[in-house]
Amino acid sequence: MMLTETRKIQAEADSDYDLKSEIKAFDDTKAGVQGLVNSGITKIPRFFIYQQLILEKKSVYINSQFSVPIIDLQGVKEDLTLRAKIIELVRNGSENWGFFQVFNHGIPISVLNEMIDGVRRFHEQDTEVKKEFYTRERSRKALFVSNFNLYKSQTATWRDTLACIIAPDPLDPEELPGVCRDIVMDYSKRVITLAFTLFEVLSEALGLNPSRLNDMDCAEGLILLGHYYPKCPEPELTMGTSCHTDTNFMTILLQDQIGGLQVLHENQWIDVPYSPGALIVNIGDLLQLISNGKFKSVNHRVLAKRAGPRISVASFFRIQAPDEGNATRLYGPIKELLSKENPPIYRETSMKDYLSHYRTQVIDQTSSLLHLKL
């Protein structure tokens, strides 16, 4: 508490402190948070420091009595009885949690481990090589960046990211970093196959035809995010990822053993522990929109830690740019889910308008759906 108070006062006291200049200087290094760690810092830069109240909630509202649902997908394609049970579990997880873990999902542990290692190889290679991918230009198919919203967010987070735009437009493998090219291509194909299966199950969990969500192009776009959270000298002052919901249809997350992911459930932060071979699935804002609020997109975050690095790979199912794919297609509550007793609670939007609106907003903890509420 004393450390938090001291650093907060320090951050506010210096009237000569130039926040914008410090942020730009950090960005201009093109070395990311890992560059700070490599330089031997013992105190984090001020623009990484979060408000005291947010940080206190790290320890105050954590509850270990709850646990995110774990679902065995074995037999989901072959056994109708097992499939019915899986659909019910997915329905419960999507309605009550917005998160669930899956295993026996069809992607071998060896592939999962190699995907984690591939992200590690990229972020731990020579900085001069890594810098070639550092950009805030969204037209690049593979880019390295620290804090996508560095210049818009109130506070930076302790994380670097390799982003790969896999779909909808065909990706030339040569555009990917050589140190992880093969595994990114292999893992992407496998995770897309899994996504189609999960969207089938989610469709049935809504009482719809199995192909309904896939027919709506929910799996059309894929952004693969290889996150790298270096060890932090002052983890009590910052966040690995701030509290947010995902602006997509669905995320499939692979995480390593370091931990730190938390989900907000019944106003309490619940740890999502590492489970070997498991993948974490969470509902995005767009699936909450088209399910008319039946499936929940919930707040989650990642804590900064002294141990590290933490590595995760988020498969983000949504097109990246307003001019990609079928960006003018309208998305709103699915008609079959609506009735006199269950009227629409959101208005329709195109992916183009949705993304354009999202990118004009100051990044905070509010849902990207608020402006679409009826």
Coordinates of C-alpha atoms in Angstrom, one line a residue:
M1 CA 0.0 0.0 0.0
M2 CA 2.8 2.4 0.9
L3 CA 4.6 1.6 -2.3
T4 CA 1.5 2.2 -4.3
E5 CA 0.8 5.5 -2.5
T6 CA 4.3 6.7 -2.9
R7 CA 4.6 6.0 -6.6
K8 CA 1.1 7.6 -7.2
I9 CA 2.2 10.8 -5.5
Q10 CA 5.4 10.8 -7.4
A11 CA 3.6 10.4 -10.7
E12 CA 1.3 13.3 -9.9
A13 CA 3.7 15.7 -8.2
D14 CA 6.1 16.6 -11.0
S15 CA 4.5 19.4 -13.0
D16 CA 7.3 19.2 -15.5
Y17 CA 6.4 15.6 -16.4
D18 CA 5.6 15.3 -20.1
L19 CA 3.5 12.2 -20.6
K20 CA 3.2 12.4 -24.4
S21 CA 6.9 12.8 -24.8
E22 CA 7.7 9.8 -22.6
I23 CA 5.2 7.6 -24.5
K24 CA 6.6 8.7 -27.8
A25 CA 10.1 8.0 -26.7
F26 CA 9.1 4.5 -25.6
D27 CA 7.3 3.9 -28.9
D28 CA 10.3 5.2 -30.9
T29 CA 12.6 2.5 -29.4
K30 CA 10.5 -0.2 -31.2
A31 CA 11.7 -2.5 -28.5
G32 CA 8.5 -2.8 -26.5
V33 CA 8.2 -3.6 -22.8
Q34 CA 10.8 -6.3 -23.2
G35 CA 13.3 -3.6 -24.2
L36 CA 12.6 -1.9 -20.9
V37 CA 13.3 -5.1 -19.0
N38 CA 16.5 -5.7 -21.0
S39 CA 17.7 -2.2 -20.1
G40 CA 17.6 -3.3 -16.4
I41 CA 14.9 -1.0 -15.1
T42 CA 13.9 -1.4 -11.5
K43 CA 11.0 1.0 -11.6
I44 CA 8.3 1.1 -14.3
P45 CA 7.8 4.3 -16.3
R46 CA 5.0 6.5 -15.0
F47 CA 2.6 5.9 -18.0
F48 CA 2.3 2.3 -16.9
I49 CA 1.0 3.1 -13.4
Y50 CA -2.7 2.4 -12.8
Q51 CA -4.9 4.2 -10.4
Q52 CA -4.7 3.0 -6.8
L53 CA -8.3 2.0 -6.6
I54 CA -8.0 -0.3 -9.6
L55 CA -4.9 -1.9 -8.2
E56 CA -6.3 -2.5 -4.8
K57 CA -9.1 -4.5 -6.4
K58 CA -6.5 -6.9 -7.6
S59 CA -6.3 -8.5 -4.2
V60 CA -9.7 -7.5 -2.6
Y61 CA -12.1 -9.1 -5.0
I62 CA -10.5 -12.4 -5.9
N63 CA -12.5 -15.5 -5.0
S64 CA -11.3 -19.1 -5.3
Q65 CA -14.7 -20.8 -4.6
F66 CA -15.7 -20.4 -8.2
S67 CA -14.1 -22.0 -11.2
V68 CA -14.5 -21.5 -15.0
P69 CA -16.4 -24.5 -16.5
I70 CA -14.3 -27.2 -18.1
I71 CA -15.8 -29.1 -21.0
D72 CA -14.6 -32.3 -22.6
L73 CA -15.2 -32.2 -26.4
Q74 CA -14.5 -35.9 -26.9
G75 CA -17.2 -37.3 -29.2
V76 CA -18.7 -34.0 -30.2
K77 CA -18.7 -35.0 -33.9
E78 CA -19.4 -38.7 -33.5
D79 CA -21.7 -39.3 -30.5
L80 CA -25.2 -37.6 -30.5
T81 CA -25.7 -38.3 -26.8
L82 CA -22.3 -36.8 -25.8
R83 CA -22.9 -33.9 -28.2
A84 CA -26.2 -33.1 -26.5
K85 CA -24.4 -33.0 -23.1
I86 CA -21.6 -30.8 -24.5
I87 CA -24.2 -28.4 -26.0
E88 CA -25.8 -28.1 -22.6
L89 CA -22.5 -27.4 -20.9
V90 CA -21.5 -24.8 -23.5
R91 CA -24.9 -23.1 -23.1
N92 CA -24.4 -22.9 -19.4
G93 CA -20.8 -21.6 -19.8
S94 CA -21.9 -19.0 -22.4
E95 CA -24.9 -17.7 -20.5
N96 CA -23.6 -17.7 -17.0
W97 CA -19.8 -17.2 -17.4
G98 CA -19.0 -16.0 -20.9
F99 CA -15.9 -18.3 -20.5
F100 CA -15.2 -22.0 -20.5
Q101 CA -12.2 -24.3 -21.0
V102 CA -12.2 -27.1 -23.5
F103 CA -10.0 -30.2 -23.8
N104 CA -10.0 -33.1 -26.3
H105 CA -10.4 -30.4 -28.9
G106 CA -8.4 -32.0 -31.6
I107 CA -5.2 -29.9 -31.4
P108 CA -2.3 -32.0 -30.1
I109 CA -0.4 -30.8 -27.0
S110 CA 2.8 -30.9 -29.0
V111 CA 1.3 -28.3 -31.4
L112 CA 0.1 -26.1 -28.5
N113 CA 3.6 -26.2 -26.9
E114 CA 5.3 -25.4 -30.2
M115 CA 2.9 -22.4 -30.7
I116 CA 3.9 -21.0 -27.3
D117 CA 7.6 -21.6 -28.2
G118 CA 7.1 -19.9 -31.5
V119 CA 5.8 -16.7 -29.8
R120 CA 8.7 -16.9 -27.3
R121 CA 11.3 -17.2 -30.2
F122 CA 9.8 -14.1 -31.9
H123 CA 9.8 -11.9 -28.8
E124 CA 13.2 -13.1 -27.5
Q125 CA 15.1 -12.8 -30.8
D126 CA 17.5 -9.9 -31.4
T127 CA 15.8 -6.6 -31.0
E128 CA 17.1 -5.3 -34.3
V129 CA 15.5 -8.2 -36.2
K130 CA 12.2 -7.7 -34.3
K131 CA 12.2 -4.0 -35.0
E132 CA 11.6 -4.8 -38.7
F133 CA 8.0 -5.8 -37.7
Y134 CA 7.3 -3.0 -35.3
T135 CA 4.6 -0.7 -36.7
R136 CA 1.2 0.8 -35.9
E137 CA 0.2 0.5 -39.6
R138 CA -2.8 -1.8 -39.6
S139 CA -2.4 -2.8 -43.3
R140 CA 0.5 -5.0 -42.4
K141 CA -0.3 -8.8 -42.2
A142 CA 2.2 -9.4 -39.5
L143 CA 3.2 -6.7 -37.0
F144 CA 4.9 -6.3 -33.7
V145 CA 3.6 -3.7 -31.3
S146 CA 3.5 -2.8 -27.7
N147 CA 0.0 -1.6 -26.6
F148 CA -2.2 -1.2 -29.7
N149 CA -3.9 1.8 -28.1
L150 CA -0.8 3.4 -26.6
Y151 CA -1.7 6.9 -27.6
K152 CA -5.4 6.6 -26.8
S153 CA -5.5 4.6 -23.6
Q154 CA -5.2 6.3 -20.2
T155 CA -2.5 3.9 -19.1
A156 CA -0.2 1.5 -20.8
T157 CA -0.1 -2.3 -20.0
W158 CA 2.9 -4.5 -19.4
R159 CA 2.7 -6.5 -22.7
D160 CA 4.1 -6.8 -26.2
T161 CA 2.2 -8.4 -29.1
L162 CA 2.9 -10.1 -32.4
A163 CA -0.3 -9.8 -34.5
C164 CA -0.9 -11.9 -37.6
I165 CA -3.9 -11.3 -39.8
I166 CA -4.7 -14.8 -41.0
A167 CA -8.1 -14.4 -42.6
P168 CA -10.3 -13.6 -44.5
D169 CA -7.8 -12.5 -47.2
P170 CA -5.2 -15.2 -48.1
L171 CA -1.9 -14.8 -46.2
D172 CA 1.4 -15.2 -47.9
P173 CA 3.5 -17.2 -45.3
E174 CA 6.6 -15.1 -46.3
E175 CA 5.0 -12.2 -44.6
L176 CA 5.3 -13.9 -41.3
P177 CA 8.5 -13.9 -39.1
G178 CA 10.7 -16.8 -40.0
V179 CA 11.2 -17.9 -36.4
C180 CA 7.5 -18.8 -36.1
R181 CA 6.2 -19.0 -39.6
D182 CA 5.5 -22.7 -39.8
I183 CA 3.8 -23.1 -36.5
V184 CA 1.6 -20.0 -37.0
M185 CA 0.4 -21.5 -40.3
D186 CA -0.2 -25.0 -38.8
Y187 CA -1.8 -23.8 -35.6
S188 CA -4.1 -21.3 -37.5
K189 CA -5.5 -24.1 -39.7
R190 CA -6.2 -26.2 -36.7
V191 CA -7.8 -23.5 -34.6
I192 CA -10.0 -22.4 -37.5
T193 CA -11.3 -26.0 -37.7
L194 CA -12.0 -26.0 -34.0
A195 CA -13.8 -22.6 -34.3
F196 CA -16.2 -24.0 -36.9
T197 CA -17.0 -26.9 -34.5
L198 CA -17.5 -24.5 -31.6
F199 CA -19.7 -22.2 -33.6
E200 CA -21.8 -25.3 -34.5
V201 CA -22.2 -26.1 -30.9
L202 CA -22.9 -22.5 -29.9
S203 CA -25.6 -22.4 -32.6
E204 CA -27.3 -25.5 -31.2
A205 CA -26.9 -24.1 -27.7
L206 CA -29.0 -21.1 -28.9
G207 CA -31.6 -23.6 -30.3
L208 CA -30.6 -22.9 -33.9
N209 CA -29.5 -25.0 -36.9
P210 CA -25.9 -26.1 -36.4
S211 CA -24.7 -24.1 -39.4
R212 CA -26.4 -20.9 -38.4
L213 CA -23.4 -19.0 -36.9
N214 CA -21.0 -20.3 -39.5
D215 CA -23.4 -19.2 -42.3
M216 CA -23.2 -15.7 -40.8
D217 CA -19.5 -15.7 -41.4
C218 CA -18.6 -15.6 -37.6
A219 CA -15.4 -17.5 -38.4
E220 CA -14.6 -15.4 -41.5
G221 CA -11.9 -13.4 -40.0
L222 CA -9.0 -14.5 -37.8
I223 CA -6.4 -12.4 -36.0
L224 CA -3.7 -14.4 -34.2
L225 CA -2.2 -12.4 -31.3
G226 CA 1.0 -13.7 -29.7
H227 CA 1.2 -11.9 -26.4
Y228 CA 4.4 -11.6 -24.4
Y229 CA 4.2 -10.4 -20.8
P230 CA 7.8 -9.8 -19.5
K231 CA 8.6 -10.1 -15.8
C232 CA 7.7 -6.8 -14.1
P233 CA 9.7 -5.1 -11.3
E234 CA 6.6 -3.5 -9.9
P235 CA 3.6 -5.7 -10.7
E236 CA 1.5 -4.1 -8.0
L237 CA 1.5 -0.8 -10.0
T238 CA 0.4 -2.0 -13.4
M239 CA -1.6 -4.5 -15.4
G240 CA -0.6 -7.1 -18.0
T241 CA -3.9 -6.5 -19.8
S242 CA -6.5 -4.0 -18.4
C243 CA -10.1 -4.9 -17.7
H244 CA -12.0 -5.3 -21.0
T245 CA -14.4 -7.3 -23.1
D246 CA -13.4 -8.7 -26.6
T247 CA -14.7 -6.9 -29.6
N248 CA -15.3 -10.1 -31.7
F249 CA -17.5 -13.1 -32.0
M250 CA -15.3 -15.5 -30.0
T251 CA -11.7 -15.9 -28.7
I252 CA -9.9 -19.1 -28.4
L253 CA -7.0 -18.6 -26.0
L254 CA -3.9 -20.7 -25.4
Q255 CA -1.9 -19.7 -22.3
D256 CA 1.3 -21.0 -20.6
Q257 CA 1.8 -22.1 -17.0
I258 CA 2.6 -18.6 -15.6
G259 CA -1.1 -17.7 -15.1
G260 CA -2.5 -14.2 -14.4
L261 CA -5.8 -14.3 -16.4
Q262 CA -8.9 -13.4 -14.4
V263 CA -12.6 -13.3 -15.3
L264 CA -15.1 -11.1 -13.6
H265 CA -17.9 -13.3 -12.3
E266 CA -20.6 -12.2 -9.9
N267 CA -18.5 -9.0 -9.1
Q268 CA -15.5 -11.1 -8.1
W269 CA -12.2 -11.8 -10.0
I270 CA -11.8 -15.5 -10.7
D271 CA -8.4 -16.9 -11.7
V272 CA -8.3 -19.0 -14.8
P273 CA -5.5 -21.4 -14.0
Y274 CA -3.3 -23.1 -16.6
S275 CA -4.4 -26.6 -17.5
P276 CA -2.1 -28.7 -19.7
G277 CA -3.7 -29.3 -23.2
A278 CA -6.7 -27.1 -22.5
L279 CA -7.9 -24.0 -24.5
I280 CA -9.9 -21.2 -23.1
V281 CA -13.0 -20.0 -25.0
N282 CA -14.7 -16.7 -24.4
I283 CA -17.8 -15.1 -25.9
G284 CA -17.1 -11.7 -27.6
D285 CA -19.3 -8.6 -27.8
L286 CA -20.5 -9.5 -31.3
L287 CA -21.9 -12.9 -30.2
Q288 CA -23.6 -11.2 -27.3
L289 CA -25.1 -8.8 -29.9
I290 CA -26.5 -11.5 -32.3
S291 CA -27.6 -13.7 -29.5
N292 CA -29.6 -10.7 -28.2
G293 CA -27.8 -10.8 -24.9
K294 CA -28.4 -14.5 -24.2
F295 CA -24.6 -15.3 -24.4
K296 CA -22.5 -12.9 -22.3
S297 CA -19.3 -11.1 -23.2
V298 CA -17.7 -10.5 -19.8
N299 CA -14.8 -8.4 -18.4
H300 CA -11.5 -10.1 -18.0
R301 CA -7.9 -9.0 -17.4
V302 CA -4.3 -10.2 -16.9
L303 CA -2.2 -9.4 -13.9
A304 CA 1.4 -8.3 -14.2
K305 CA 3.8 -10.6 -12.4
R306 CA 7.4 -10.7 -11.1
A307 CA 7.7 -14.1 -12.7
G308 CA 7.8 -14.3 -16.4
P309 CA 7.6 -14.1 -19.2
R310 CA 3.9 -15.1 -19.5
I311 CA 3.0 -16.1 -23.1
S312 CA -0.5 -16.5 -24.5
V313 CA -1.9 -16.9 -28.0
A314 CA -5.4 -15.4 -28.6
S315 CA -7.3 -16.4 -31.8
F316 CA -9.6 -13.5 -32.4
F317 CA -12.5 -14.4 -34.6
R318 CA -13.5 -11.2 -36.4
I319 CA -12.3 -9.3 -39.4
Q320 CA -9.6 -6.8 -38.7
A321 CA -10.3 -3.8 -41.0
P322 CA -13.6 -2.1 -42.1
D323 CA -12.7 -2.8 -45.7
E324 CA -12.1 -6.6 -45.3
G325 CA -14.3 -9.5 -46.2
N326 CA -18.1 -8.9 -46.1
A327 CA -17.8 -5.7 -44.0
T328 CA -21.1 -4.3 -45.1
R329 CA -23.2 -7.3 -43.9
L330 CA -25.6 -6.3 -41.2
Y331 CA -25.4 -8.0 -37.8
G332 CA -28.1 -7.7 -35.2
P333 CA -30.1 -10.0 -32.9
I334 CA -30.9 -13.2 -34.9
K335 CA -34.5 -13.1 -36.0
E336 CA -35.3 -16.7 -34.8
L337 CA -34.4 -15.7 -31.2
L338 CA -36.8 -12.8 -31.1
S339 CA -40.5 -12.8 -30.1
K340 CA -43.0 -10.6 -28.4
E341 CA -41.7 -11.7 -25.1
N342 CA -38.0 -11.4 -26.2
P343 CA -37.8 -8.2 -28.3
P344 CA -34.4 -7.0 -29.7
I345 CA -32.3 -5.2 -27.2
Y346 CA -29.7 -4.1 -29.8
R347 CA -30.0 -2.4 -33.2
E348 CA -28.2 -3.8 -36.3
T349 CA -24.8 -2.7 -37.4
S350 CA -22.4 -3.5 -40.2
M351 CA -18.9 -4.7 -39.3
K352 CA -17.6 -1.6 -41.1
D353 CA -19.6 0.8 -38.9
Y354 CA -18.9 -1.3 -35.7
L355 CA -15.1 -1.2 -36.2
S356 CA -15.1 2.5 -37.3
H357 CA -17.1 3.5 -34.1
Y358 CA -14.9 1.3 -31.9
R359 CA -11.7 2.9 -33.1
T360 CA -12.9 6.4 -32.5
Q361 CA -13.6 5.7 -28.8
V362 CA -11.3 6.3 -25.8
I363 CA -10.3 2.8 -24.6
D364 CA -11.8 2.1 -21.2
Q365 CA -13.8 -0.6 -19.5
T366 CA -17.2 0.0 -21.2
S367 CA -18.7 -2.4 -23.7
S368 CA -18.4 -1.7 -27.4
L369 CA -22.2 -2.5 -27.6
L370 CA -23.5 0.4 -25.5
H371 CA -24.1 2.7 -28.5
L372 CA -26.1 -0.1 -30.1
K373 CA -28.5 -0.6 -27.2
L374 CA -32.2 0.1 -28.0

